[in-house]
């Protein structure tokens, strides 16, 4: 791929040793949107903010249709993807305890507790779409109890929703949302164990222009956060026959054979694209990728070599298996991947985001280049986005449509 004005590179340092001085219970003041930003037809995240999370402090990461986080061990690549996934699950209505089973691990290193012995972390994002840029910032208390202590939803510098923990002895936060009617805001309690933004459609009547603005911004944020597929293929499990099931691909791609059984029969065009992609990245001749039924209701994946012989995918190397699985992920959609899309919003208005940790693990330079080409082609269409973590992103620098974020020690 050649250099292109569509590609972006940013270098983001982080400080592991600096003491954390900011309170986990405070949120930054809302910022006015930058001018000249492109409007997206489908809601999607354009920025991830880790104000205080793990090794990250005051970090802002641009997100494009295809974004690669690159850096050595300990620079926070995986943390950034986990924060994105956490926001996605919270946007889908999941509770804090489910999303953060070990919340103390998210607290910045050397973070000092406040006078009430509280410590926590802060994350946020920006979703662009028909309503323009909408910001969401969340402050989470990890100790002594896990709870949301602050949330702010803003658009155009206007605060549409703001919550704060007023009474630590009660299990709710005090919320205020924009009304612009006879009263400028409406106040009510919201639970402190989940985000308030996805709850707004249940609480806001939509009778005033201000209320409708709140609902539109909340919907854009929730739609942008939903339909996330976290993927890190595990070759060891992909080599084994698997029982037939739902035909929905798991995050570890363990049930690759079951999904191939389904997709080969359902969409010949996409399957032909998969065969072409696998042919470009795997050794030896190839005419088909298929699944074979075995006794006891199991299936195994095979490569048809075109000369009457078939190769069990269990005989492939780890890099070839990971390449095959990632190509399948990029060429399918929410109906095949194990994701939770917004059912009340038409599919044409949604974007699937694939989070791929260790994207380049085990891949040789040819496979890496072919996968990047495939990802660029699929992401260019607008219905899928990819955020990946790689050990070194210099090989992708300057590629068409790729946003490269270099994380530095």
mmCIF file of C-alpha atoms in Angstrom:
data_model
loop_
_atom_site.group_PDB
_atom_site.id
_atom_site.type_symbol
_atom_site.label_atom_id
_atom_site.label_comp_id
_atom_site.label_asym_id
_atom_site.label_seq_id
_atom_site.Cartn_x
_atom_site.Cartn_y
_atom_site.Cartn_z
ATOM 1 C CA UNK A 1 0.000 0.000 0.000
ATOM 2 C CA UNK A 2 1.251 3.467 -0.833
ATOM 3 C CA UNK A 3 1.328 6.515 1.396
ATOM 4 C CA UNK A 4 -1.891 8.431 1.405
ATOM 5 C CA UNK A 5 -3.321 11.615 2.917
ATOM 6 C CA UNK A 6 -5.966 9.332 4.413
ATOM 7 C CA UNK A 7 -3.382 7.650 6.628
ATOM 8 C CA UNK A 8 -2.511 9.096 10.038
ATOM 9 C CA UNK A 9 0.347 8.488 12.438
ATOM 10 C CA UNK A 10 0.530 9.686 16.016
ATOM 11 C CA UNK A 11 3.028 8.964 18.777
ATOM 12 C CA UNK A 12 1.659 8.804 22.302
ATOM 13 C CA UNK A 13 4.029 8.566 25.273
ATOM 14 C CA UNK A 14 2.830 7.350 28.626
ATOM 15 C CA UNK A 15 4.273 7.674 32.115
ATOM 16 C CA UNK A 16 4.167 4.609 34.302
ATOM 17 C CA UNK A 17 5.997 6.121 37.264
ATOM 18 C CA UNK A 18 4.386 9.546 37.578
ATOM 19 C CA UNK A 19 2.082 9.769 40.618
ATOM 20 C CA UNK A 20 -1.579 10.145 39.829
ATOM 21 C CA UNK A 21 -2.736 13.531 41.139
ATOM 22 C CA UNK A 22 -6.267 13.750 39.735
ATOM 23 C CA UNK A 23 -9.318 12.543 41.626
ATOM 24 C CA UNK A 24 -11.092 9.553 40.139
ATOM 25 C CA UNK A 25 -14.385 11.212 41.081
ATOM 26 C CA UNK A 26 -13.885 14.290 38.894
ATOM 27 C CA UNK A 27 -14.509 14.619 35.173
ATOM 28 C CA UNK A 28 -12.752 17.103 32.883
ATOM 29 C CA UNK A 29 -14.628 20.140 31.698
ATOM 30 C CA UNK A 30 -16.472 19.588 28.402
ATOM 31 C CA UNK A 31 -14.540 20.715 25.333
ATOM 32 C CA UNK A 32 -15.875 22.507 22.314
ATOM 33 C CA UNK A 33 -15.719 20.373 19.169
ATOM 34 C CA UNK A 34 -12.860 20.937 16.768
ATOM 35 C CA UNK A 35 -13.859 22.493 13.468
ATOM 36 C CA UNK A 36 -13.571 20.843 10.116
ATOM 37 C CA UNK A 37 -14.388 17.286 11.270
ATOM 38 C CA UNK A 38 -15.993 14.987 8.718
ATOM 39 C CA UNK A 39 -19.530 13.884 9.490
ATOM 40 C CA UNK A 40 -20.131 10.115 9.458
ATOM 41 C CA UNK A 41 -23.379 8.643 8.147
ATOM 42 C CA UNK A 42 -23.137 5.661 10.507
ATOM 43 C CA UNK A 43 -22.336 6.302 14.178
ATOM 44 C CA UNK A 44 -18.758 5.286 14.997
ATOM 45 C CA UNK A 45 -16.083 6.072 17.575
ATOM 46 C CA UNK A 46 -13.495 8.591 16.410
ATOM 47 C CA UNK A 47 -11.548 9.029 19.651
ATOM 48 C CA UNK A 48 -10.721 6.964 22.739
ATOM 49 C CA UNK A 49 -9.707 8.830 25.898
ATOM 50 C CA UNK A 50 -7.920 7.214 28.820
ATOM 51 C CA UNK A 51 -7.654 10.082 31.277
ATOM 52 C CA UNK A 52 -6.554 7.733 34.059
ATOM 53 C CA UNK A 53 -6.527 4.036 33.216
ATOM 54 C CA UNK A 54 -3.774 1.474 33.799
ATOM 55 C CA UNK A 55 -0.504 2.854 32.427
ATOM 56 C CA UNK A 56 -2.310 5.662 30.580
ATOM 57 C CA UNK A 57 -2.779 9.209 31.802
ATOM 58 C CA UNK A 58 -4.393 12.038 29.875
ATOM 59 C CA UNK A 59 -4.148 9.927 26.707
ATOM 60 C CA UNK A 60 -6.246 10.661 23.620
ATOM 61 C CA UNK A 61 -6.169 8.205 20.741
ATOM 62 C CA UNK A 62 -7.628 8.976 17.289
ATOM 63 C CA UNK A 63 -9.678 6.146 15.792
ATOM 64 C CA UNK A 64 -10.099 5.704 12.072
ATOM 65 C CA UNK A 65 -11.799 3.035 10.019
ATOM 66 C CA UNK A 66 -8.627 0.945 10.429
ATOM 67 C CA UNK A 67 -6.527 1.754 13.498
ATOM 68 C CA UNK A 68 -3.373 -0.009 14.676
ATOM 69 C CA UNK A 69 -1.861 0.495 18.122
ATOM 70 C CA UNK A 70 1.848 -0.328 17.992
ATOM 71 C CA UNK A 71 4.401 -0.539 20.773
ATOM 72 C CA UNK A 72 6.520 -2.800 22.892
ATOM 73 C CA UNK A 73 5.418 -4.842 25.865
ATOM 74 C CA UNK A 74 4.009 -2.706 28.660
ATOM 75 C CA UNK A 75 3.150 0.347 26.553
ATOM 76 C CA UNK A 76 -0.589 -0.161 26.992
ATOM 77 C CA UNK A 77 -1.791 -1.566 23.655
ATOM 78 C CA UNK A 78 -3.943 -4.253 25.251
ATOM 79 C CA UNK A 79 -5.188 -1.793 27.890
ATOM 80 C CA UNK A 80 -6.466 0.528 25.172
ATOM 81 C CA UNK A 81 -8.402 -2.292 23.486
ATOM 82 C CA UNK A 82 -9.792 -3.465 26.821
ATOM 83 C CA UNK A 83 -10.974 0.050 27.633
ATOM 84 C CA UNK A 84 -12.722 0.220 24.246
ATOM 85 C CA UNK A 85 -14.385 -3.151 24.877
ATOM 86 C CA UNK A 86 -15.407 -2.054 28.380
ATOM 87 C CA UNK A 87 -17.100 1.075 27.023
ATOM 88 C CA UNK A 88 -18.865 -1.048 24.412
ATOM 89 C CA UNK A 89 -20.237 -3.433 27.019
ATOM 90 C CA UNK A 90 -21.296 -0.583 29.298
ATOM 91 C CA UNK A 91 -23.020 1.049 26.325
ATOM 92 C CA UNK A 92 -24.934 -2.190 25.847
ATOM 93 C CA UNK A 93 -26.276 -1.986 29.397
ATOM 94 C CA UNK A 94 -23.904 -4.395 31.165
ATOM 95 C CA UNK A 95 -23.222 -3.847 34.864
ATOM 96 C CA UNK A 96 -19.879 -2.675 36.230
ATOM 97 C CA UNK A 97 -19.111 -5.929 38.063
ATOM 98 C CA UNK A 98 -19.563 -7.887 34.831
ATOM 99 C CA UNK A 99 -17.404 -5.517 32.787
ATOM 100 C CA UNK A 100 -14.658 -5.010 35.399
ATOM 101 C CA UNK A 101 -14.166 -8.294 37.314
ATOM 102 C CA UNK A 102 -10.820 -6.925 38.604
ATOM 103 C CA UNK A 103 -11.368 -3.168 38.772
ATOM 104 C CA UNK A 104 -8.278 -2.453 40.866
ATOM 105 C CA UNK A 105 -6.148 -3.586 37.902
ATOM 106 C CA UNK A 106 -7.560 -0.625 35.943
ATOM 107 C CA UNK A 107 -6.462 1.939 38.538
ATOM 108 C CA UNK A 108 -3.365 3.895 37.433
ATOM 109 C CA UNK A 109 -0.072 2.822 38.942
ATOM 110 C CA UNK A 110 0.802 4.610 42.167
ATOM 111 C CA UNK A 111 -2.596 6.274 42.307
ATOM 112 C CA UNK A 112 -3.020 7.668 45.796
ATOM 113 C CA UNK A 113 -6.404 7.374 47.554
ATOM 114 C CA UNK A 114 -8.300 10.513 48.502
ATOM 115 C CA UNK A 115 -9.400 11.448 52.022
ATOM 116 C CA UNK A 116 -12.217 8.859 51.836
ATOM 117 C CA UNK A 117 -9.689 6.170 50.740
ATOM 118 C CA UNK A 118 -11.225 6.057 47.260
ATOM 119 C CA UNK A 119 -9.311 5.159 44.106
ATOM 120 C CA UNK A 120 -10.587 4.715 40.587
ATOM 121 C CA UNK A 121 -10.112 5.351 36.886
ATOM 122 C CA UNK A 122 -11.547 7.506 34.090
ATOM 123 C CA UNK A 123 -12.250 6.569 30.480
ATOM 124 C CA UNK A 124 -14.184 8.159 27.645
ATOM 125 C CA UNK A 125 -14.769 8.350 23.920
ATOM 126 C CA UNK A 126 -16.209 10.458 21.116
ATOM 127 C CA UNK A 127 -18.844 9.107 18.732
ATOM 128 C CA UNK A 128 -19.400 10.880 15.429
ATOM 129 C CA UNK A 129 -22.495 10.496 13.293
ATOM 130 C CA UNK A 130 -25.592 12.362 12.100
ATOM 131 C CA UNK A 131 -25.669 14.370 15.372
ATOM 132 C CA UNK A 132 -22.036 15.453 15.008
ATOM 133 C CA UNK A 133 -19.357 14.617 17.617
ATOM 134 C CA UNK A 134 -20.829 13.398 20.916
ATOM 135 C CA UNK A 135 -18.531 12.901 23.922
ATOM 136 C CA UNK A 136 -18.931 10.438 26.766
ATOM 137 C CA UNK A 137 -16.710 10.579 29.865
ATOM 138 C CA UNK A 138 -17.026 8.199 32.805
ATOM 139 C CA UNK A 139 -15.400 8.165 36.249
ATOM 140 C CA UNK A 140 -15.433 4.798 38.027
ATOM 141 C CA UNK A 141 -14.586 4.176 41.667
ATOM 142 C CA UNK A 142 -12.728 0.877 42.119
ATOM 143 C CA UNK A 143 -12.060 1.073 45.858
ATOM 144 C CA UNK A 144 -13.533 0.681 48.416
ATOM 145 C CA UNK A 145 -16.598 -0.200 46.298
ATOM 146 C CA UNK A 146 -17.054 -0.521 42.549
ATOM 147 C CA UNK A 147 -19.461 2.147 41.337
ATOM 148 C CA UNK A 148 -19.942 4.884 38.754
ATOM 149 C CA UNK A 149 -19.234 8.203 40.460
ATOM 150 C CA UNK A 150 -19.544 10.512 37.468
ATOM 151 C CA UNK A 151 -20.727 10.496 33.871
ATOM 152 C CA UNK A 152 -21.011 13.271 31.319
ATOM 153 C CA UNK A 153 -22.560 13.212 27.836
ATOM 154 C CA UNK A 154 -21.875 16.353 25.793
ATOM 155 C CA UNK A 155 -22.463 17.611 22.266
ATOM 156 C CA UNK A 156 -21.278 20.902 20.807
ATOM 157 C CA UNK A 157 -20.030 21.965 24.237
ATOM 158 C CA UNK A 158 -23.513 21.488 25.733
ATOM 159 C CA UNK A 159 -23.846 19.096 28.675
ATOM 160 C CA UNK A 160 -26.750 16.779 27.856
ATOM 161 C CA UNK A 161 -26.377 14.396 30.812
ATOM 162 C CA UNK A 162 -24.322 14.704 33.961
ATOM 163 C CA UNK A 163 -24.281 12.422 36.993
ATOM 164 C CA UNK A 164 -22.469 12.698 40.298
ATOM 165 C CA UNK A 165 -22.247 10.686 43.498
ATOM 166 C CA UNK A 166 -23.736 12.966 46.169
ATOM 167 C CA UNK A 167 -24.267 10.495 49.004
ATOM 168 C CA UNK A 168 -21.804 7.561 49.198
ATOM 169 C CA UNK A 169 -24.148 5.720 51.578
ATOM 170 C CA UNK A 170 -26.791 5.328 48.834
ATOM 171 C CA UNK A 171 -26.497 3.103 45.777
ATOM 172 C CA UNK A 172 -27.400 5.708 43.177
ATOM 173 C CA UNK A 173 -26.008 8.813 41.529
ATOM 174 C CA UNK A 174 -27.832 12.091 41.080
ATOM 175 C CA UNK A 175 -28.450 12.710 37.370
ATOM 176 C CA UNK A 176 -29.413 15.862 35.505
ATOM 177 C CA UNK A 177 -30.269 15.907 31.819
ATOM 178 C CA UNK A 178 -30.944 18.734 29.402
ATOM 179 C CA UNK A 179 -34.630 19.601 29.013
ATOM 180 C CA UNK A 180 -34.830 23.152 27.637
ATOM 181 C CA UNK A 181 -38.509 23.328 28.539
ATOM 182 C CA UNK A 182 -40.177 25.039 31.477
ATOM 183 C CA UNK A 183 -37.161 23.825 33.472
ATOM 184 C CA UNK A 184 -33.644 23.829 31.980
ATOM 185 C CA UNK A 185 -32.797 20.364 33.350
ATOM 186 C CA UNK A 186 -34.551 17.333 34.787
ATOM 187 C CA UNK A 187 -33.083 15.698 37.889
ATOM 188 C CA UNK A 188 -33.550 12.103 39.001
ATOM 189 C CA UNK A 189 -31.539 9.284 40.590
ATOM 190 C CA UNK A 190 -29.895 6.644 38.405
ATOM 191 C CA UNK A 191 -28.224 3.389 39.514
ATOM 192 C CA UNK A 192 -24.511 3.567 40.287
ATOM 193 C CA UNK A 193 -23.665 0.132 38.881
ATOM 194 C CA UNK A 194 -24.101 0.926 35.170
ATOM 195 C CA UNK A 195 -24.003 3.769 32.660
ATOM 196 C CA UNK A 196 -26.845 6.255 32.549
ATOM 197 C CA UNK A 197 -26.553 7.007 28.812
ATOM 198 C CA UNK A 198 -28.186 3.736 27.602
ATOM 199 C CA UNK A 199 -30.929 4.222 30.224
ATOM 200 C CA UNK A 200 -31.999 7.638 28.908
ATOM 201 C CA UNK A 201 -34.573 6.308 26.378
ATOM 202 C CA UNK A 202 -36.435 4.836 29.373
ATOM 203 C CA UNK A 203 -36.347 8.102 31.348
ATOM 204 C CA UNK A 204 -36.599 10.939 28.820
ATOM 205 C CA UNK A 205 -40.018 11.669 27.352
ATOM 206 C CA UNK A 206 -38.818 13.450 24.220
ATOM 207 C CA UNK A 207 -41.456 16.188 24.457
ATOM 208 C CA UNK A 208 -39.147 19.197 24.100
ATOM 209 C CA UNK A 209 -36.431 20.013 21.580
ATOM 210 C CA UNK A 210 -33.890 19.674 24.374
ATOM 211 C CA UNK A 211 -35.122 16.214 25.327
ATOM 212 C CA UNK A 212 -35.082 15.094 21.718
ATOM 213 C CA UNK A 213 -31.508 16.339 21.432
ATOM 214 C CA UNK A 214 -30.566 14.267 24.487
ATOM 215 C CA UNK A 215 -32.208 11.150 23.049
ATOM 216 C CA UNK A 216 -30.575 11.568 19.637
ATOM 217 C CA UNK A 217 -27.108 12.011 21.165
ATOM 218 C CA UNK A 218 -27.573 9.047 23.518
ATOM 219 C CA UNK A 219 -28.750 6.829 20.653
ATOM 220 C CA UNK A 220 -25.774 7.815 18.524
ATOM 221 C CA UNK A 221 -23.361 6.974 21.348
ATOM 222 C CA UNK A 222 -25.004 3.636 22.135
ATOM 223 C CA UNK A 223 -25.171 2.578 18.465
ATOM 224 C CA UNK A 224 -21.516 3.525 17.995
ATOM 225 C CA UNK A 225 -20.505 1.461 21.025
ATOM 226 C CA UNK A 226 -22.551 -1.632 20.247
ATOM 227 C CA UNK A 227 -21.628 -4.343 17.689
ATOM 228 C CA UNK A 228 -18.080 -4.867 18.942
ATOM 229 C CA UNK A 229 -16.326 -8.194 18.346
ATOM 230 C CA UNK A 230 -13.189 -8.772 20.427
ATOM 231 C CA UNK A 231 -11.053 -11.301 18.569
ATOM 232 C CA UNK A 232 -7.799 -13.109 19.394
ATOM 233 C CA UNK A 233 -7.688 -16.469 17.538
ATOM 234 C CA UNK A 234 -6.313 -19.460 19.475
ATOM 235 C CA UNK A 235 -4.751 -21.935 17.007
ATOM 236 C CA UNK A 236 -4.554 -24.763 19.558
ATOM 237 C CA UNK A 237 -8.327 -24.926 19.859
ATOM 238 C CA UNK A 238 -8.987 -24.324 16.157
ATOM 239 C CA UNK A 239 -7.248 -27.584 15.267
ATOM 240 C CA UNK A 240 -9.832 -29.764 16.991
ATOM 241 C CA UNK A 241 -13.171 -30.966 15.549
ATOM 242 C CA UNK A 242 -16.056 -29.005 17.045
ATOM 243 C CA UNK A 243 -19.749 -29.767 17.538
ATOM 244 C CA UNK A 244 -22.204 -28.085 15.202
ATOM 245 C CA UNK A 245 -24.010 -25.234 16.903
ATOM 246 C CA UNK A 246 -25.272 -21.742 16.184
ATOM 247 C CA UNK A 247 -22.678 -21.027 13.493
ATOM 248 C CA UNK A 248 -21.706 -17.798 15.268
ATOM 249 C CA UNK A 249 -17.954 -17.287 15.550
ATOM 250 C CA UNK A 250 -16.513 -17.017 19.060
ATOM 251 C CA UNK A 251 -13.835 -14.496 19.998
ATOM 252 C CA UNK A 252 -11.119 -17.148 20.118
ATOM 253 C CA UNK A 253 -12.315 -18.619 16.795
ATOM 254 C CA UNK A 254 -12.423 -22.054 18.464
ATOM 255 C CA UNK A 255 -15.500 -23.015 16.405
ATOM 256 C CA UNK A 256 -14.019 -21.997 13.053
ATOM 257 C CA UNK A 257 -15.086 -25.270 11.392
ATOM 258 C CA UNK A 258 -18.725 -24.846 12.454
ATOM 259 C CA UNK A 259 -18.803 -21.311 11.028
ATOM 260 C CA UNK A 260 -17.223 -22.431 7.749
ATOM 261 C CA UNK A 261 -19.910 -25.111 7.494
ATOM 262 C CA UNK A 262 -22.518 -22.361 7.642
ATOM 263 C CA UNK A 263 -20.955 -19.543 5.623
ATOM 264 C CA UNK A 264 -19.890 -21.717 2.673
ATOM 265 C CA UNK A 265 -23.530 -22.707 2.128
ATOM 266 C CA UNK A 266 -25.086 -19.274 2.777
ATOM 267 C CA UNK A 267 -23.008 -16.822 0.763
ATOM 268 C CA UNK A 268 -21.036 -18.049 -2.246
ATOM 269 C CA UNK A 269 -19.647 -14.593 -3.063
ATOM 270 C CA UNK A 270 -18.192 -13.981 0.387
ATOM 271 C CA UNK A 271 -16.875 -17.535 0.511
ATOM 272 C CA UNK A 272 -15.094 -17.043 -2.804
ATOM 273 C CA UNK A 273 -13.468 -13.920 -1.342
ATOM 274 C CA UNK A 274 -12.367 -15.933 1.689
ATOM 275 C CA UNK A 275 -10.822 -18.618 -0.530
ATOM 276 C CA UNK A 276 -8.937 -15.954 -2.490
ATOM 277 C CA UNK A 277 -7.672 -14.353 0.733
ATOM 278 C CA UNK A 278 -6.543 -17.674 2.216
ATOM 279 C CA UNK A 279 -4.853 -18.606 -1.055
ATOM 280 C CA UNK A 280 -2.865 -15.356 -0.888
ATOM 281 C CA UNK A 281 -1.706 -15.947 2.687
ATOM 282 C CA UNK A 282 -1.193 -19.710 3.034
ATOM 283 C CA UNK A 283 1.392 -21.997 1.480
ATOM 284 C CA UNK A 284 0.594 -24.433 -1.317
ATOM 285 C CA UNK A 285 -2.181 -24.575 -3.939
ATOM 286 C CA UNK A 286 -5.744 -23.988 -2.785
ATOM 287 C CA UNK A 287 -9.130 -24.246 -4.471
ATOM 288 C CA UNK A 288 -11.526 -24.271 -1.511
ATOM 289 C CA UNK A 289 -11.900 -23.918 2.262
ATOM 290 C CA UNK A 290 -14.613 -26.154 3.638
ATOM 291 C CA UNK A 291 -15.895 -28.140 6.592
ATOM 292 C CA UNK A 292 -16.464 -31.880 6.727
ATOM 293 C CA UNK A 293 -19.082 -33.594 8.856
ATOM 294 C CA UNK A 294 -17.767 -36.215 11.285
ATOM 295 C CA UNK A 295 -19.528 -38.769 13.489
ATOM 296 C CA UNK A 296 -21.132 -37.654 16.759
ATOM 297 C CA UNK A 297 -22.302 -34.328 15.296
ATOM 298 C CA UNK A 298 -18.878 -32.704 14.904
ATOM 299 C CA UNK A 299 -17.192 -30.987 11.964
ATOM 300 C CA UNK A 300 -13.593 -30.258 11.000
ATOM 301 C CA UNK A 301 -12.145 -27.645 8.642
ATOM 302 C CA UNK A 302 -10.233 -28.655 5.511
ATOM 303 C CA UNK A 303 -8.280 -27.032 2.694
ATOM 304 C CA UNK A 304 -8.976 -28.447 -0.775
ATOM 305 C CA UNK A 305 -5.715 -28.497 -2.688
ATOM 306 C CA UNK A 306 -7.375 -29.077 -6.074
ATOM 307 C CA UNK A 307 -5.486 -32.271 -6.902
ATOM 308 C CA UNK A 308 -7.827 -34.629 -5.099
ATOM 309 C CA UNK A 309 -6.139 -34.131 -1.719
ATOM 310 C CA UNK A 310 -7.418 -32.231 1.282
ATOM 311 C CA UNK A 311 -5.429 -30.863 4.214
ATOM 312 C CA UNK A 312 -6.858 -30.815 7.712
ATOM 313 C CA UNK A 313 -6.427 -27.288 9.067
ATOM 314 C CA UNK A 314 -4.978 -28.915 12.182
ATOM 315 C CA UNK A 315 -1.820 -29.460 10.141
ATOM 316 C CA UNK A 316 -1.391 -25.725 9.463
ATOM 317 C CA UNK A 317 1.047 -23.576 11.392
ATOM 318 C CA UNK A 318 -0.140 -21.138 14.044
ATOM 319 C CA UNK A 319 0.393 -18.162 11.737
ATOM 320 C CA UNK A 320 -1.636 -19.728 8.932
ATOM 321 C CA UNK A 321 -4.480 -20.559 11.315
ATOM 322 C CA UNK A 322 -4.554 -17.054 12.758
ATOM 323 C CA UNK A 323 -4.481 -15.575 9.262
ATOM 324 C CA UNK A 324 -7.376 -17.811 8.163
ATOM 325 C CA UNK A 325 -9.444 -16.896 11.222
ATOM 326 C CA UNK A 326 -8.843 -13.145 10.905
ATOM 327 C CA UNK A 327 -9.703 -13.209 7.195
ATOM 328 C CA UNK A 328 -12.966 -14.983 8.038
ATOM 329 C CA UNK A 329 -13.769 -12.346 10.676
ATOM 330 C CA UNK A 330 -13.227 -9.474 8.232
ATOM 331 C CA UNK A 331 -15.352 -11.106 5.540
ATOM 332 C CA UNK A 332 -18.396 -11.868 7.701
ATOM 333 C CA UNK A 333 -20.716 -9.654 9.742
ATOM 334 C CA UNK A 334 -22.824 -9.308 12.899
ATOM 335 C CA UNK A 335 -25.059 -12.209 11.833
ATOM 336 C CA UNK A 336 -22.076 -14.564 11.930
ATOM 337 C CA UNK A 337 -19.895 -13.108 14.685
ATOM 338 C CA UNK A 338 -20.842 -13.429 18.352
ATOM 339 C CA UNK A 339 -21.784 -9.772 18.877
ATOM 340 C CA UNK A 340 -24.654 -7.840 20.439
ATOM 341 C CA UNK A 341 -25.932 -5.328 17.845
ATOM 342 C CA UNK A 342 -28.563 -2.707 18.576
ATOM 343 C CA UNK A 343 -31.661 -4.632 17.545
ATOM 344 C CA UNK A 344 -33.895 -1.566 17.403
ATOM 345 C CA UNK A 345 -31.663 0.205 14.829
ATOM 346 C CA UNK A 346 -31.562 -0.866 11.136
ATOM 347 C CA UNK A 347 -28.388 -2.779 10.256
ATOM 348 C CA UNK A 348 -27.652 -0.243 7.511
ATOM 349 C CA UNK A 349 -27.133 2.388 10.237
ATOM 350 C CA UNK A 350 -24.715 0.281 12.296
ATOM 351 C CA UNK A 351 -21.011 -0.414 12.015
ATOM 352 C CA UNK A 352 -19.304 -3.577 13.258
ATOM 353 C CA UNK A 353 -16.023 -2.911 15.066
ATOM 354 C CA UNK A 354 -13.461 -5.716 15.370
ATOM 355 C CA UNK A 355 -11.003 -5.431 18.257
ATOM 356 C CA UNK A 356 -8.004 -7.615 17.446
ATOM 357 C CA UNK A 357 -5.342 -7.944 20.110
ATOM 358 C CA UNK A 358 -2.020 -9.441 18.976
ATOM 359 C CA UNK A 359 -3.143 -8.884 15.386
ATOM 360 C CA UNK A 360 0.283 -9.656 13.903
ATOM 361 C CA UNK A 361 1.195 -12.501 16.269
ATOM 362 C CA UNK A 362 2.645 -15.432 14.333
ATOM 363 C CA UNK A 363 2.123 -13.799 10.915
ATOM 364 C CA UNK A 364 4.987 -13.598 8.447
ATOM 365 C CA UNK A 365 5.509 -10.367 6.437
ATOM 366 C CA UNK A 366 3.490 -11.679 3.462
ATOM 367 C CA UNK A 367 0.506 -12.665 5.626
ATOM 368 C CA UNK A 368 0.708 -9.369 7.481
ATOM 369 C CA UNK A 369 0.621 -7.379 4.238
ATOM 370 C CA UNK A 370 -2.219 -9.457 2.763
ATOM 371 C CA UNK A 371 -4.298 -9.112 5.936
ATOM 372 C CA UNK A 372 -3.761 -5.349 5.974
ATOM 373 C CA UNK A 373 -4.855 -5.132 2.337
ATOM 374 C CA UNK A 374 -7.985 -7.158 3.068
ATOM 375 C CA UNK A 375 -8.774 -5.082 6.160
ATOM 376 C CA UNK A 376 -8.292 -1.843 4.240
ATOM 377 C CA UNK A 377 -10.607 -3.014 1.470
ATOM 378 C CA UNK A 378 -13.345 -4.100 3.889
ATOM 379 C CA UNK A 379 -13.071 -1.041 6.162
ATOM 380 C CA UNK A 380 -13.234 1.312 3.171
ATOM 381 C CA UNK A 381 -16.820 0.187 2.555
ATOM 382 C CA UNK A 382 -17.918 1.657 5.888
ATOM 383 C CA UNK A 383 -19.799 -1.278 7.420
ATOM 384 C CA UNK A 384 -16.811 -2.625 9.382
ATOM 385 C CA UNK A 385 -14.002 -1.012 11.387
ATOM 386 C CA UNK A 386 -10.872 -2.613 12.799
ATOM 387 C CA UNK A 387 -8.866 -1.620 15.866
ATOM 388 C CA UNK A 388 -5.820 -3.829 16.296
ATOM 389 C CA UNK A 389 -2.788 -4.077 18.556
ATOM 390 C CA UNK A 390 0.577 -5.042 17.038
ATOM 391 C CA UNK A 391 4.083 -5.311 18.452
ATOM 392 C CA UNK A 392 5.491 -2.936 15.828
ATOM 393 C CA UNK A 393 3.341 -0.849 13.506
ATOM 394 C CA UNK A 394 6.124 0.593 11.323
ATOM 395 C CA UNK A 395 5.270 -1.906 8.560
ATOM 396 C CA UNK A 396 1.803 -0.315 8.292
ATOM 397 C CA UNK A 397 2.948 3.305 8.413
ATOM 398 C CA UNK A 398 1.766 5.285 5.398
ATOM 399 C CA UNK A 399 -0.686 2.624 4.219
ATOM 400 C CA UNK A 400 -3.907 3.899 2.651
ATOM 401 C CA UNK A 401 -6.629 4.635 5.185
ATOM 402 C CA UNK A 402 -4.663 3.353 8.208
ATOM 403 C CA UNK A 403 -4.427 5.310 11.470
ATOM 404 C CA UNK A 404 -1.264 4.228 13.269
ATOM 405 C CA UNK A 405 -0.866 5.045 16.962
ATOM 406 C CA UNK A 406 2.703 4.510 18.177
ATOM 407 C CA UNK A 407 2.757 3.963 21.945
ATOM 408 C CA UNK A 408 6.087 4.895 23.498
ATOM 409 C CA UNK A 409 7.549 3.953 26.900
#
